[in-house]
Coordinates of C-alpha atoms and ligand atoms in Angstrom, one line a residue:
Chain A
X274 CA 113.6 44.2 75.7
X275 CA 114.1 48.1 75.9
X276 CA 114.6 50.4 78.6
X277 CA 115.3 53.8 79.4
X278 CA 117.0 55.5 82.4
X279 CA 116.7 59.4 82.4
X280 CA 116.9 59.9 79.0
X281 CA 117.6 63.5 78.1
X282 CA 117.7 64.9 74.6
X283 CA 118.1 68.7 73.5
X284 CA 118.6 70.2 70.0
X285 CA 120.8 73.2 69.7
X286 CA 119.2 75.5 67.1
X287 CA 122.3 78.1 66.7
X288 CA 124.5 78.5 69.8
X289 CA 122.1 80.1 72.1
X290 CA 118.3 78.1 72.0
X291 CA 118.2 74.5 73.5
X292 CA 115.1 73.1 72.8
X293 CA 114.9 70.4 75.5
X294 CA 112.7 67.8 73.5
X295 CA 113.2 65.2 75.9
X296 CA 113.2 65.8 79.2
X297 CA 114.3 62.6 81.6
X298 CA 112.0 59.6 79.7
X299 CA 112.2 56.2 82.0
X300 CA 110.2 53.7 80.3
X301 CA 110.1 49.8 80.0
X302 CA 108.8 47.4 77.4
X303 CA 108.6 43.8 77.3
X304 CA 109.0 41.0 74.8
X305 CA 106.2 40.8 72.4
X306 CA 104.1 43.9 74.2
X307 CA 102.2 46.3 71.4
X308 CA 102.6 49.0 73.1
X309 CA 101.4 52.9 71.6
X310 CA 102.6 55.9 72.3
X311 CA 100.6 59.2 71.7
X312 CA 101.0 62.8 72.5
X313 CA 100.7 66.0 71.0
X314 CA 102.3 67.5 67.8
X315 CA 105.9 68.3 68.8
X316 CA 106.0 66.7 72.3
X317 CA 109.1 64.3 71.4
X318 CA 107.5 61.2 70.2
X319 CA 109.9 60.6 66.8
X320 CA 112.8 62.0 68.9
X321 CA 112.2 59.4 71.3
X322 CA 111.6 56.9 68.5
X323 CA 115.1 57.9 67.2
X324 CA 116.7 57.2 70.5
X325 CA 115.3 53.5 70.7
X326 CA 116.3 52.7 67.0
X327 CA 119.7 54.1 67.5
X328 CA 119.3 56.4 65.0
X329 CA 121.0 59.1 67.2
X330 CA 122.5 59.6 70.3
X331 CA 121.0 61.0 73.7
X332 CA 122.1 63.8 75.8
X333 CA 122.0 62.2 78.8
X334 CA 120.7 58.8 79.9
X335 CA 120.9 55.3 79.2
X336 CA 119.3 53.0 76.9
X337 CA 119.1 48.9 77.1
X338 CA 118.4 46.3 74.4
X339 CA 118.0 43.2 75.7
X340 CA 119.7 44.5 78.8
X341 CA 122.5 45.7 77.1
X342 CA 123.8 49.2 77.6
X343 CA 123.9 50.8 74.3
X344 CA 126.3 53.0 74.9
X345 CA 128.9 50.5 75.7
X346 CA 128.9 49.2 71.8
X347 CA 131.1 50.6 69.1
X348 CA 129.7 52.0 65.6
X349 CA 129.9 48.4 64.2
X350 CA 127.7 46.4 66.7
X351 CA 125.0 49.2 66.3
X352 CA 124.2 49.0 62.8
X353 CA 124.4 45.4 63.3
X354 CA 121.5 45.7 65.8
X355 CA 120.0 48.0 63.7
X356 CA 120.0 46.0 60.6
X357 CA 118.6 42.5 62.1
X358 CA 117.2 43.3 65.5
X359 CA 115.1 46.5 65.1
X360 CA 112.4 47.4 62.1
X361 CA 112.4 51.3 61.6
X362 CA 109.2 52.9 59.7
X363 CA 110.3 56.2 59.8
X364 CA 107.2 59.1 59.7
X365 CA 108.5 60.4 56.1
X366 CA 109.2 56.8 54.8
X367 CA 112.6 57.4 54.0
X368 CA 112.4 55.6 50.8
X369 CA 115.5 54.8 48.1
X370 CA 114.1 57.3 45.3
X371 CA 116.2 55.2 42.2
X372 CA 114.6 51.8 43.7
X373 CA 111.5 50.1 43.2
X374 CA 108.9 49.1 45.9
X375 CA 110.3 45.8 46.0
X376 CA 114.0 46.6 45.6
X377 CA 113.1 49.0 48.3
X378 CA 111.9 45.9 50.6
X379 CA 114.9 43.7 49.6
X380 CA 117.4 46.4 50.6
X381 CA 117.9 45.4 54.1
X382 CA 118.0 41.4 53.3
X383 CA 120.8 42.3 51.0
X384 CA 122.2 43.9 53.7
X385 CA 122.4 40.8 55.8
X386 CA 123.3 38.7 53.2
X387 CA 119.8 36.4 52.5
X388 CA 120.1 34.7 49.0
X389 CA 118.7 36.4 46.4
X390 CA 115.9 34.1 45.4
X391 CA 115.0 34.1 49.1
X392 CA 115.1 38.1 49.4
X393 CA 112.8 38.5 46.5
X394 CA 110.1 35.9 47.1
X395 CA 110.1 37.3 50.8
X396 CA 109.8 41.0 49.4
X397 CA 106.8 39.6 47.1
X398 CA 104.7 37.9 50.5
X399 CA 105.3 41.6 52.4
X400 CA 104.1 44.0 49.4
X401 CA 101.0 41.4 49.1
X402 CA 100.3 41.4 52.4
X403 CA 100.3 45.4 52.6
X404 CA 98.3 45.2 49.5
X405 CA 100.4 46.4 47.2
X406 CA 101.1 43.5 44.5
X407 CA 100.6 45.3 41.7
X408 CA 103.1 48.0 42.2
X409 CA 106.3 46.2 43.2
X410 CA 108.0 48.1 40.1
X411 CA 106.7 51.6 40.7
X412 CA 109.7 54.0 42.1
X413 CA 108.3 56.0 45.2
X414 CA 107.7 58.9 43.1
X415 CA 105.5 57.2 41.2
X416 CA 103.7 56.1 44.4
X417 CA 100.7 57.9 46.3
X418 CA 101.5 59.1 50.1
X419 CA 99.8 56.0 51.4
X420 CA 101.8 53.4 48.8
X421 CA 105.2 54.9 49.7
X422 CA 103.9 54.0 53.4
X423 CA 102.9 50.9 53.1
X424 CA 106.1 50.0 51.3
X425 CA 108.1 51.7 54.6
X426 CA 106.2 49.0 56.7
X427 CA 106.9 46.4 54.3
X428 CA 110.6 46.9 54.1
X429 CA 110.5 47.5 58.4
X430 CA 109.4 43.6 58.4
X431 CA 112.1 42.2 56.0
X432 CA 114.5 40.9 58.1
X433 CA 111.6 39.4 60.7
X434 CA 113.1 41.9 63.6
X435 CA 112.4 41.1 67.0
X436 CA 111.5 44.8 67.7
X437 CA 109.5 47.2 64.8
X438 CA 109.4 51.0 66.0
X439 CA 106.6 52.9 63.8
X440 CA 106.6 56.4 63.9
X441 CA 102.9 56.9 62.6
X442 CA 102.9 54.0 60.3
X443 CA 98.7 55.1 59.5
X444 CA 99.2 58.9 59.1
X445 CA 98.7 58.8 55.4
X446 CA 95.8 55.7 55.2
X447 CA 92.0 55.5 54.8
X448 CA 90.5 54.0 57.9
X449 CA 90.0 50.9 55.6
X450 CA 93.6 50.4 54.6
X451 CA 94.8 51.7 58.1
X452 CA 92.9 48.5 59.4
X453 CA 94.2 46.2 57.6
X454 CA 98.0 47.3 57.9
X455 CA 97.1 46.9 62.0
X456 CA 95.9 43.4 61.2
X457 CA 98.4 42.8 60.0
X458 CA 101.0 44.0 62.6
X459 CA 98.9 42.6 65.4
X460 CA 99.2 39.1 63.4
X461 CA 103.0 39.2 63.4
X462 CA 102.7 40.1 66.8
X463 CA 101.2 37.7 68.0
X464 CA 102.4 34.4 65.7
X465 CA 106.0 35.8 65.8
X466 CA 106.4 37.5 69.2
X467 CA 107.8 40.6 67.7
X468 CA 107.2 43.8 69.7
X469 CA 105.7 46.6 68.8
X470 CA 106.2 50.1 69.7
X471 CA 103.9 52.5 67.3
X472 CA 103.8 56.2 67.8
X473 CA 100.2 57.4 66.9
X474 CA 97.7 59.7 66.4
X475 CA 95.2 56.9 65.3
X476 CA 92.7 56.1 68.2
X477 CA 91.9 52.9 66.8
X478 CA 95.9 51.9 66.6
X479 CA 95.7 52.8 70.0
X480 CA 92.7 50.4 71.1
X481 CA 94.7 47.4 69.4
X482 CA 97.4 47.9 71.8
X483 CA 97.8 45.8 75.5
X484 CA 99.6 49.7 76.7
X485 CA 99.4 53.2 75.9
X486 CA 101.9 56.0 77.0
X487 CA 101.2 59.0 77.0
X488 CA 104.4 62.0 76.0
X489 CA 103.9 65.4 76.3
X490 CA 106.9 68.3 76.8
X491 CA 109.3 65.6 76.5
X492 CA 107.9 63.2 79.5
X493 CA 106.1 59.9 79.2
X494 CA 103.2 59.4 81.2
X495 CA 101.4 55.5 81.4
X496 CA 97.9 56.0 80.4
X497 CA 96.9 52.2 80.5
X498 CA 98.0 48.9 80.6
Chain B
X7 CA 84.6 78.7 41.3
X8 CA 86.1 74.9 40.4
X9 CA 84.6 72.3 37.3
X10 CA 86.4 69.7 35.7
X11 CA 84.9 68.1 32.7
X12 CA 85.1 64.4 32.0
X13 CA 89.0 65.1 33.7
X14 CA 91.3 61.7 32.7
X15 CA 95.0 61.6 33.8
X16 CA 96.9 58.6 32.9
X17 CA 101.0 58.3 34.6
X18 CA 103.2 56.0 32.4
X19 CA 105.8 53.7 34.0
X20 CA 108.4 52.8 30.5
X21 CA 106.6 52.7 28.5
X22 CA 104.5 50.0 28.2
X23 CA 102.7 50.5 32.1
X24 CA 100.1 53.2 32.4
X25 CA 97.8 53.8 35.4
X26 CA 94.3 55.3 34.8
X27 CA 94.7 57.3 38.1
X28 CA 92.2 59.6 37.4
X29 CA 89.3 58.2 34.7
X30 CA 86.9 60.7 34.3
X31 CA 85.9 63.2 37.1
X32 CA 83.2 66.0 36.5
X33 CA 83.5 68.4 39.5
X34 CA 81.6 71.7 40.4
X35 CA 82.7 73.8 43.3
X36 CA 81.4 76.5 44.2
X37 CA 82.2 80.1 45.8
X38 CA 82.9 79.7 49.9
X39 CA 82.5 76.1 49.9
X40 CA 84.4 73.3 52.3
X41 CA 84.1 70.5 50.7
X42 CA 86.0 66.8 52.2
X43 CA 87.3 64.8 49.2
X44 CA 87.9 61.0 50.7
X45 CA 89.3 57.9 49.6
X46 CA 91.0 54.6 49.6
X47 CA 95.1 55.4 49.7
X48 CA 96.1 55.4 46.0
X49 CA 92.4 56.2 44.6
X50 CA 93.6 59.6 42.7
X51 CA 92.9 62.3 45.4
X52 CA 96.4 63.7 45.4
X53 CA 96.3 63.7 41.4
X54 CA 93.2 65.3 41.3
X55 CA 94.3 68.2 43.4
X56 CA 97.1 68.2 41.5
X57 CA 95.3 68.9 38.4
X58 CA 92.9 71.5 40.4
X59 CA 96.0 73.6 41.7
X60 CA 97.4 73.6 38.0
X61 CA 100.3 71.8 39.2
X62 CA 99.9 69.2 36.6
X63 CA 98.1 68.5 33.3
X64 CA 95.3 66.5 32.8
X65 CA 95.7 63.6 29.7
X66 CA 92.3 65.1 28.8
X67 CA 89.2 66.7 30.1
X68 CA 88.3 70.4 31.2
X69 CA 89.3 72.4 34.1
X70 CA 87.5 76.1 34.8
X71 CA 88.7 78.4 37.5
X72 CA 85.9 81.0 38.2
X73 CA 84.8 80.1 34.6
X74 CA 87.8 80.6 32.7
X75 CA 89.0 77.3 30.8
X76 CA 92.5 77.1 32.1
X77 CA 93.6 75.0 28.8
X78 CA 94.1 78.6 26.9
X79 CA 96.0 80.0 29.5
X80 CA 99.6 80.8 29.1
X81 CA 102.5 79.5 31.9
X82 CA 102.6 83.4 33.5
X83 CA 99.0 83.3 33.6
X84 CA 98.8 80.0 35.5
X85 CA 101.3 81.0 37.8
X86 CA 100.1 84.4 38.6
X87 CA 96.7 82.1 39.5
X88 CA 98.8 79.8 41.4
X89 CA 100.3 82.4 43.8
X90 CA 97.4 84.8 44.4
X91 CA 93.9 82.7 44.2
X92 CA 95.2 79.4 45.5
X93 CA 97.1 78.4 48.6
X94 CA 98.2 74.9 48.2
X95 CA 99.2 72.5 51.4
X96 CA 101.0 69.7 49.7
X97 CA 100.5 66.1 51.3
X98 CA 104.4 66.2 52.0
X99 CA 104.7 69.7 52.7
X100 CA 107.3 71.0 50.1
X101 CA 109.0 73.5 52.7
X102 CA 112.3 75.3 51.6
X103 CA 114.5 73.7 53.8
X104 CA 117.4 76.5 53.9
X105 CA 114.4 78.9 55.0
X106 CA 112.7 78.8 58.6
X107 CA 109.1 79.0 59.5
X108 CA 109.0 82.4 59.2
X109 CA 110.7 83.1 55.9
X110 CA 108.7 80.1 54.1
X111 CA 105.4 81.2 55.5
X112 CA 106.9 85.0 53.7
X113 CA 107.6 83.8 50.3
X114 CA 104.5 83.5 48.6
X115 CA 103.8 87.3 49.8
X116 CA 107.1 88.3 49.0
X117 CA 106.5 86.7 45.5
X118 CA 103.2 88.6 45.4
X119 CA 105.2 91.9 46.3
X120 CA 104.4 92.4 49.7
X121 CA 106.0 95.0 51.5
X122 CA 108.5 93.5 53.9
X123 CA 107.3 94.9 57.3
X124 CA 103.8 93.9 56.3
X125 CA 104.5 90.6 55.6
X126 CA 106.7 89.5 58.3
X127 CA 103.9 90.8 60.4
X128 CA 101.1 88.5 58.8
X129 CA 103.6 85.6 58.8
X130 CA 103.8 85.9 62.2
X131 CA 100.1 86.3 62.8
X132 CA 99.6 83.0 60.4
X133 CA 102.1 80.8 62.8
X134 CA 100.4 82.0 65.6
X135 CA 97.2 81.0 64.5
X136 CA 98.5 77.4 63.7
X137 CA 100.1 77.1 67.4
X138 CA 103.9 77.7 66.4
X139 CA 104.5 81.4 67.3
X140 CA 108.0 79.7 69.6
X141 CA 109.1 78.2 66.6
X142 CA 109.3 80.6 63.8
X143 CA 113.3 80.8 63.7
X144 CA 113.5 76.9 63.2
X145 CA 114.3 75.3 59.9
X146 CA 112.1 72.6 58.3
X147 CA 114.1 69.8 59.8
X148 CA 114.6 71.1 63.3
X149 CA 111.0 70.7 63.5
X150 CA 108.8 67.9 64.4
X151 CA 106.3 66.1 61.5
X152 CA 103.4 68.1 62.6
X153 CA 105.3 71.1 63.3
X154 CA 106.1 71.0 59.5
X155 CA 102.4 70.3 58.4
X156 CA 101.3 73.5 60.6
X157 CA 104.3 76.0 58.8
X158 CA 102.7 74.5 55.5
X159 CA 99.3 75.5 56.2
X160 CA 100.1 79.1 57.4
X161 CA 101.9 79.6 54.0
X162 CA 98.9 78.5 52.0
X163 CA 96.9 81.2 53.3
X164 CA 99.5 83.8 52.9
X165 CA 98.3 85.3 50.1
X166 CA 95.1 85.5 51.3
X167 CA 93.9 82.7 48.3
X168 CA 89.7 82.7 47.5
X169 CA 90.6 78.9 47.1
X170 CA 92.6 76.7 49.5
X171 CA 93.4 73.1 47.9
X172 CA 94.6 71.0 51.2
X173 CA 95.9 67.2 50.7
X174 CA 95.5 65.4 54.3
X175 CA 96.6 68.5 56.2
X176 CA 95.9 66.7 59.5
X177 CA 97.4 63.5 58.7
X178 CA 100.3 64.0 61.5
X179 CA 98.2 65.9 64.1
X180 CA 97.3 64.7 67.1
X181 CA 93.2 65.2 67.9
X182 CA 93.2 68.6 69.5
X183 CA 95.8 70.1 66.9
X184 CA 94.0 68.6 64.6
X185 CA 90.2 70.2 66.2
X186 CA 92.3 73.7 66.4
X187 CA 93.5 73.3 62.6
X188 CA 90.1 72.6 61.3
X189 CA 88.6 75.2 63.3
X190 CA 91.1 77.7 61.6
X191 CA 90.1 76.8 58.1
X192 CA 86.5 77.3 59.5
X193 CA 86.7 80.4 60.6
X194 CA 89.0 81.5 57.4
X195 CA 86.2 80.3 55.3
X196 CA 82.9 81.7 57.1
X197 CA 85.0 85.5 57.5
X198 CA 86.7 85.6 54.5
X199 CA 84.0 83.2 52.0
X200 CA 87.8 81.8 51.1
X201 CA 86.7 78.2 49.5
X202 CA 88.3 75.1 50.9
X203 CA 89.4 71.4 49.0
X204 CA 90.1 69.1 51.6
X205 CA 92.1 66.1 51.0
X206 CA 91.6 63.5 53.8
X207 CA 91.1 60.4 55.9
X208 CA 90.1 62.8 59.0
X209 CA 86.5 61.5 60.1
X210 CA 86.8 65.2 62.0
X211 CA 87.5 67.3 59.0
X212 CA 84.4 65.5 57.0
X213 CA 82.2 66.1 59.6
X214 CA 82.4 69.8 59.4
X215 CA 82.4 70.1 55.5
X216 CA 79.4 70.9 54.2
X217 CA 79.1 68.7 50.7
X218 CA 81.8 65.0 51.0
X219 CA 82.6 63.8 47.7
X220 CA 83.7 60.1 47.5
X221 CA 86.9 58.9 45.1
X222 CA 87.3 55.6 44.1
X223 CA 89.5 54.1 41.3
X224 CA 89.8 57.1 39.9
X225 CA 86.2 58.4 39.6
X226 CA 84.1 60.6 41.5
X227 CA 81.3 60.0 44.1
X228 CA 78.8 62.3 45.7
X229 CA 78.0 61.4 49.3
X230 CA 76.2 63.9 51.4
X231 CA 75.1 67.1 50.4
Ligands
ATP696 N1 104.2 59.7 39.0 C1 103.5 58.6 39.0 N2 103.8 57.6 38.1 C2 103.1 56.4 38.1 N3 102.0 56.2 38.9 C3 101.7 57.1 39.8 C4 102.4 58.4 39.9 N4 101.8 59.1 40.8 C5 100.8 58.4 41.3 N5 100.7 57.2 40.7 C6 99.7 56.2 40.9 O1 98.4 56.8 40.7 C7 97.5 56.3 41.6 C8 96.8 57.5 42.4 O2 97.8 58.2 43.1 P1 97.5 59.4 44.1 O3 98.7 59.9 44.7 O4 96.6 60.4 43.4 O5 96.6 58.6 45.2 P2 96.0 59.2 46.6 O6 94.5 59.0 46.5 O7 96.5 60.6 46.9 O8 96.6 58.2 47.7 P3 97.1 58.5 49.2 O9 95.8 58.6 50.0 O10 97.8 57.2 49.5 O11 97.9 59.7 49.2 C9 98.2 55.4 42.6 O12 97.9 54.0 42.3 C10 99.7 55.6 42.3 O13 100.4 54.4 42.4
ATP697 N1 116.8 68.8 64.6 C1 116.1 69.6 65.5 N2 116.6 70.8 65.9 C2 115.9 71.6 66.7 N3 114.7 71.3 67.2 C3 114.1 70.1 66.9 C4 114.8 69.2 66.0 N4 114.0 68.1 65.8 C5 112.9 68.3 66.5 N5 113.0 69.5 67.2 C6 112.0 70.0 68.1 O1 111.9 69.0 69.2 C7 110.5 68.9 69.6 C8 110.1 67.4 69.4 O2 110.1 67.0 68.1 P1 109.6 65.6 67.6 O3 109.8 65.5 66.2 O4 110.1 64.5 68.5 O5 108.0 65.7 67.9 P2 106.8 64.7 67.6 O6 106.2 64.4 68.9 O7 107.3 63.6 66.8 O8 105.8 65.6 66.8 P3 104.8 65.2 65.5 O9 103.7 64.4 66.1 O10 104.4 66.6 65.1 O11 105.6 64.4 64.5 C9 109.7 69.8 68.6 O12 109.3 71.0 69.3 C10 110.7 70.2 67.5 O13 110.5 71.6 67.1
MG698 MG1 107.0 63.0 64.8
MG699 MG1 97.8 61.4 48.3

């Protein structure tokens, strides 16, 4: 369901210093895996998290969803893909500051046209289920670190994508709450099929998962399967 | 060096909403310390820092810094305690983002008055010490999540503080960043008797405090001593 050929990505910082975060990344995942990727602090794990949600481009590679050569589609068909196929919690939450939580979680089903009524009680069932029922009309700012995550994971599940890409979904969680947000992704993982790729720190997000791969300078190493 | 005295904090959402996020916390800290504060995500550790860094009021209660009630203290006075006795690692970071590694680890000294060749050179010592001496000339965003957390924690010992108030400052770390981060603030705190406020979910950072101080629901618990 996603693939990588040689995938390459450098940032330019000023004209002269390339910083070559990823270095030639081949990996494979397959439908409904829960696959988790670890690796030291700067060693390209968001970068390559970027890459598989189409948030931005490679240098130099190929990527494939559902066999499909990314780089063949226009502007359009990516967001597209972005909006139904592929749930994004990004590692700074990347919150709508003027929304509430659960405006926050009906953003992308108002995106892809779901019924208001629909949008709203499905928004409802997500904050619950990350345990945060009571503060569907807090903004973010008026959120702790934790909240504003869980409502990122909440909102990364709203349009029932066949893919969710988590960069450190449990970074900002007591083990107690971390456990039950894992649960709960594990659950929709397996009833649903939906794969999961988590970047982590977390060993015991780790241990939930059927793979681990290992990045470090920019190249992905299998650890497990 | 730290008390609070029955400390309440209330936020208001409109204005009918209020959450008792902090509902009566009576605190003593004292000199050289490193004390772990844990917690449930949303229990009031970030608030309470808050209030202990003098970033934010209190709805009511005490708070004395080395004995001085800091309720009859004027806003130059609480600054000028803010930028020379206490470094602050905020649980988001708050980097400048027009400034790079180098010139936000600078500014608190630079504040202070510090002459510039002495303080370049101490900035530079402080991002070597937290692993990012190749990375001094990037900008906040043109470094990774942990990268971030790292430049955050060299500027909070800048100034050299007697008290360090840190919220989570390992929450996007992997392990051994994490080990050489803690073992930083340990070595800070037995050389210089500087006294450390942890913030965190890091079963690794609790094991090497000496006193772990529970928070649930807004009120305090002792749990080891
Ligand atoms: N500005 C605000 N307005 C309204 N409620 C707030 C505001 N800031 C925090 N809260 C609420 O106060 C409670 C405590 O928040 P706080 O940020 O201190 O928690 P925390 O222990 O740091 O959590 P975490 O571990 O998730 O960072 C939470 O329930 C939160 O929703
Ligand atoms: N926009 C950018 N410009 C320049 N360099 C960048 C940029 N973004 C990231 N980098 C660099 O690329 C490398 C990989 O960054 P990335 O954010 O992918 O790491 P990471 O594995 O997610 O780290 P962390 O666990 O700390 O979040 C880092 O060394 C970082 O400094
Ligand atoms: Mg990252
Ligand atoms: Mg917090």
């Amino acid at each position: 369901v996603l693939e990588t050929k040689e995938l390459k990505k450098n940032y330019y910082i000023g004209r002269k210093i390339v910083v070559p975060a990823l270095r030639g990344i081949n990996l494979k995942i397959y439908e409904g895996e829960f696959v988790a990727i670890l690796g030291p602090s700067g060693s390209g794990k968001t970068t390559l998290l970027n890459m598989l949600g189409l948030l931005d481009r490679p240098t130099s590679g190929k990527i494939y969803i559902d066999g499909v050569d990314v780089s063949n589609l226009n502007d359009n068909q990516l967001s597209e893909i972005r909006l139904r196929k592929i749930g994004f919690v990004f590692q700074y939450y990347n919150l709508v500051p003027i929304l509430t939580a659960l405006e926050n979680v009906e953003l992308p089903m108002t995106l892809a046209g779901v019924p208001k009524k629909e949008r709203i009680r499905r928004a409802k069932d997500l904050l619950k289920a990350v345990g945060l029922e009571k503060f569907m009309d807090h903004k973010p700012n008026e959120l702790s670190g934790g909240q504003q995550q869980r409502v990122a994971i909440a909102r990364a599940l709203a349009n029932n994508p066949s893919i969710v890409l988590a960069d450190e979904p449990t970074g900002n969680l007591d083990t107690q709450t971390s456990k039950e947000i894992i649960a709960l992704m594990k659950r929709i993982n397996i009833e649903n099929g939906t794969t999961f790729v988590i970047v982590t720190h977390d060993v015991e997000v780790a241990q939930e998962a059927g793979r681990i791969l290992q990045i470090r300078d920019g190249l992905l190493y299998e650890v497990r399967t």
